[in-house]
């Protein structure tokens, strides 16, 4: 029984560096993924705002063109 306990403990100590490395790597990947998602959301929101501004500018340009073509109204 002591041999199995010693064998298990030795195996755990021998692999603990790899386990810690894998945990740190997983944490870093998760953190990077969260950051990328935040950037993607911000980029999408900015694109929506730009599209809204373009729509407003086009509507204003259309109105101004109408006013120029029909000054009597």
PDB file of C-alpha atoms in Angstrom:
ATOM      1  CA  UNK A   1       0.000   0.000   0.000  1.00  0.00           C
ATOM      2  CA  UNK A   2       2.837   2.373   0.832  1.00  0.00           C
ATOM      3  CA  UNK A   3       4.384   1.589  -2.538  1.00  0.00           C
ATOM      4  CA  UNK A   4       1.198   2.581  -4.374  1.00  0.00           C
ATOM      5  CA  UNK A   5       0.941   5.785  -2.366  1.00  0.00           C
ATOM      6  CA  UNK A   6       4.584   6.623  -3.052  1.00  0.00           C
ATOM      7  CA  UNK A   7       4.161   5.738  -6.730  1.00  0.00           C
ATOM      8  CA  UNK A   8       1.061   7.936  -7.009  1.00  0.00           C
ATOM      9  CA  UNK A   9       2.685  10.829  -5.181  1.00  0.00           C
ATOM     10  CA  UNK A  10       5.795  10.583  -7.368  1.00  0.00           C
ATOM     11  CA  UNK A  11       3.636  10.585 -10.485  1.00  0.00           C
ATOM     12  CA  UNK A  12       1.720  13.618  -9.270  1.00  0.00           C
ATOM     13  CA  UNK A  13       4.906  15.524  -8.465  1.00  0.00           C
ATOM     14  CA  UNK A  14       6.411  14.560 -11.826  1.00  0.00           C
ATOM     15  CA  UNK A  15       3.370  15.773 -13.760  1.00  0.00           C
ATOM     16  CA  UNK A  16       2.431  18.770 -11.628  1.00  0.00           C
ATOM     17  CA  UNK A  17       4.544  21.096 -13.743  1.00  0.00           C
ATOM     18  CA  UNK A  18       2.670  20.055 -16.861  1.00  0.00           C
ATOM     19  CA  UNK A  19      -0.647  20.349 -15.067  1.00  0.00           C
ATOM     20  CA  UNK A  20       0.216  23.870 -13.879  1.00  0.00           C
ATOM     21  CA  UNK A  21       1.431  24.806 -17.374  1.00  0.00           C
ATOM     22  CA  UNK A  22      -1.791  23.508 -18.952  1.00  0.00           C
ATOM     23  CA  UNK A  23      -3.924  25.373 -16.410  1.00  0.00           C
ATOM     24  CA  UNK A  24      -2.036  28.628 -17.006  1.00  0.00           C
ATOM     25  CA  UNK A  25      -2.277  28.151 -20.766  1.00  0.00           C
ATOM     26  CA  UNK A  26      -6.012  27.494 -20.554  1.00  0.00           C
ATOM     27  CA  UNK A  27      -6.526  30.571 -18.395  1.00  0.00           C
ATOM     28  CA  UNK A  28      -4.555  32.725 -20.854  1.00  0.00           C
ATOM     29  CA  UNK A  29      -6.529  31.407 -23.816  1.00  0.00           C
ATOM     30  CA  UNK A  30      -9.827  32.061 -22.063  1.00  0.00           C
ATOM     31  CA  UNK A  31      -8.692  35.589 -21.188  1.00  0.00           C
ATOM     32  CA  UNK A  32      -7.602  36.242 -24.782  1.00  0.00           C
ATOM     33  CA  UNK A  33     -10.894  34.894 -26.099  1.00  0.00           C
ATOM     34  CA  UNK A  34     -12.885  37.172 -23.787  1.00  0.00           C
ATOM     35  CA  UNK A  35     -10.794  40.114 -24.979  1.00  0.00           C
ATOM     36  CA  UNK A  36     -11.364  39.203 -28.645  1.00  0.00           C
ATOM     37  CA  UNK A  37     -15.107  38.930 -28.035  1.00  0.00           C
ATOM     38  CA  UNK A  38     -15.165  42.355 -26.378  1.00  0.00           C
ATOM     39  CA  UNK A  39     -13.299  43.838 -29.340  1.00  0.00           C
ATOM     40  CA  UNK A  40     -15.659  42.158 -31.821  1.00  0.00           C
ATOM     41  CA  UNK A  41     -18.706  43.510 -29.976  1.00  0.00           C
ATOM     42  CA  UNK A  42     -17.238  47.018 -29.926  1.00  0.00           C
ATOM     43  CA  UNK A  43     -16.361  46.769 -33.625  1.00  0.00           C
ATOM     44  CA  UNK A  44     -19.892  45.608 -34.495  1.00  0.00           C
ATOM     45  CA  UNK A  45     -21.432  48.441 -32.470  1.00  0.00           C
ATOM     46  CA  UNK A  46     -19.187  50.971 -34.227  1.00  0.00           C
ATOM     47  CA  UNK A  47     -20.166  49.591 -37.628  1.00  0.00           C
ATOM     48  CA  UNK A  48     -23.859  49.905 -36.714  1.00  0.00           C
ATOM     49  CA  UNK A  49     -23.357  53.506 -35.624  1.00  0.00           C
ATOM     50  CA  UNK A  50     -21.528  54.274 -38.881  1.00  0.00           C
ATOM     51  CA  UNK A  51     -24.343  52.690 -40.892  1.00  0.00           C
ATOM     52  CA  UNK A  52     -26.904  54.803 -39.032  1.00  0.00           C
ATOM     53  CA  UNK A  53     -24.885  57.945 -39.712  1.00  0.00           C
ATOM     54  CA  UNK A  54     -24.624  57.040 -43.407  1.00  0.00           C
ATOM     55  CA  UNK A  55     -28.386  56.496 -43.547  1.00  0.00           C
ATOM     56  CA  UNK A  56     -29.026  59.886 -41.948  1.00  0.00           C
ATOM     57  CA  UNK A  57     -26.582  61.584 -44.319  1.00  0.00           C
ATOM     58  CA  UNK A  58     -28.225  59.928 -47.334  1.00  0.00           C
ATOM     59  CA  UNK A  59     -31.685  60.970 -46.126  1.00  0.00           C
ATOM     60  CA  UNK A  60     -30.470  64.533 -45.614  1.00  0.00           C
ATOM     61  CA  UNK A  61     -28.805  64.592 -49.038  1.00  0.00           C
ATOM     62  CA  UNK A  62     -32.006  63.272 -50.651  1.00  0.00           C
ATOM     63  CA  UNK A  63     -34.056  65.948 -48.910  1.00  0.00           C
ATOM     64  CA  UNK A  64     -31.636  68.712 -49.885  1.00  0.00           C
ATOM     65  CA  UNK A  65     -31.693  67.499 -53.489  1.00  0.00           C
ATOM     66  CA  UNK A  66     -35.493  67.551 -53.458  1.00  0.00           C
ATOM     67  CA  UNK A  67     -35.494  71.103 -52.078  1.00  0.00           C
ATOM     68  CA  UNK A  68     -33.018  72.229 -54.780  1.00  0.00           C
ATOM     69  CA  UNK A  69     -35.077  70.667 -57.566  1.00  0.00           C
ATOM     70  CA  UNK A  70     -38.422  71.953 -56.270  1.00  0.00           C
ATOM     71  CA  UNK A  71     -37.835  75.417 -54.828  1.00  0.00           C
ATOM     72  CA  UNK A  72     -41.545  76.301 -55.010  1.00  0.00           C
ATOM     73  CA  UNK A  73     -42.470  73.897 -52.186  1.00  0.00           C
TER      74      UNK A  73
END
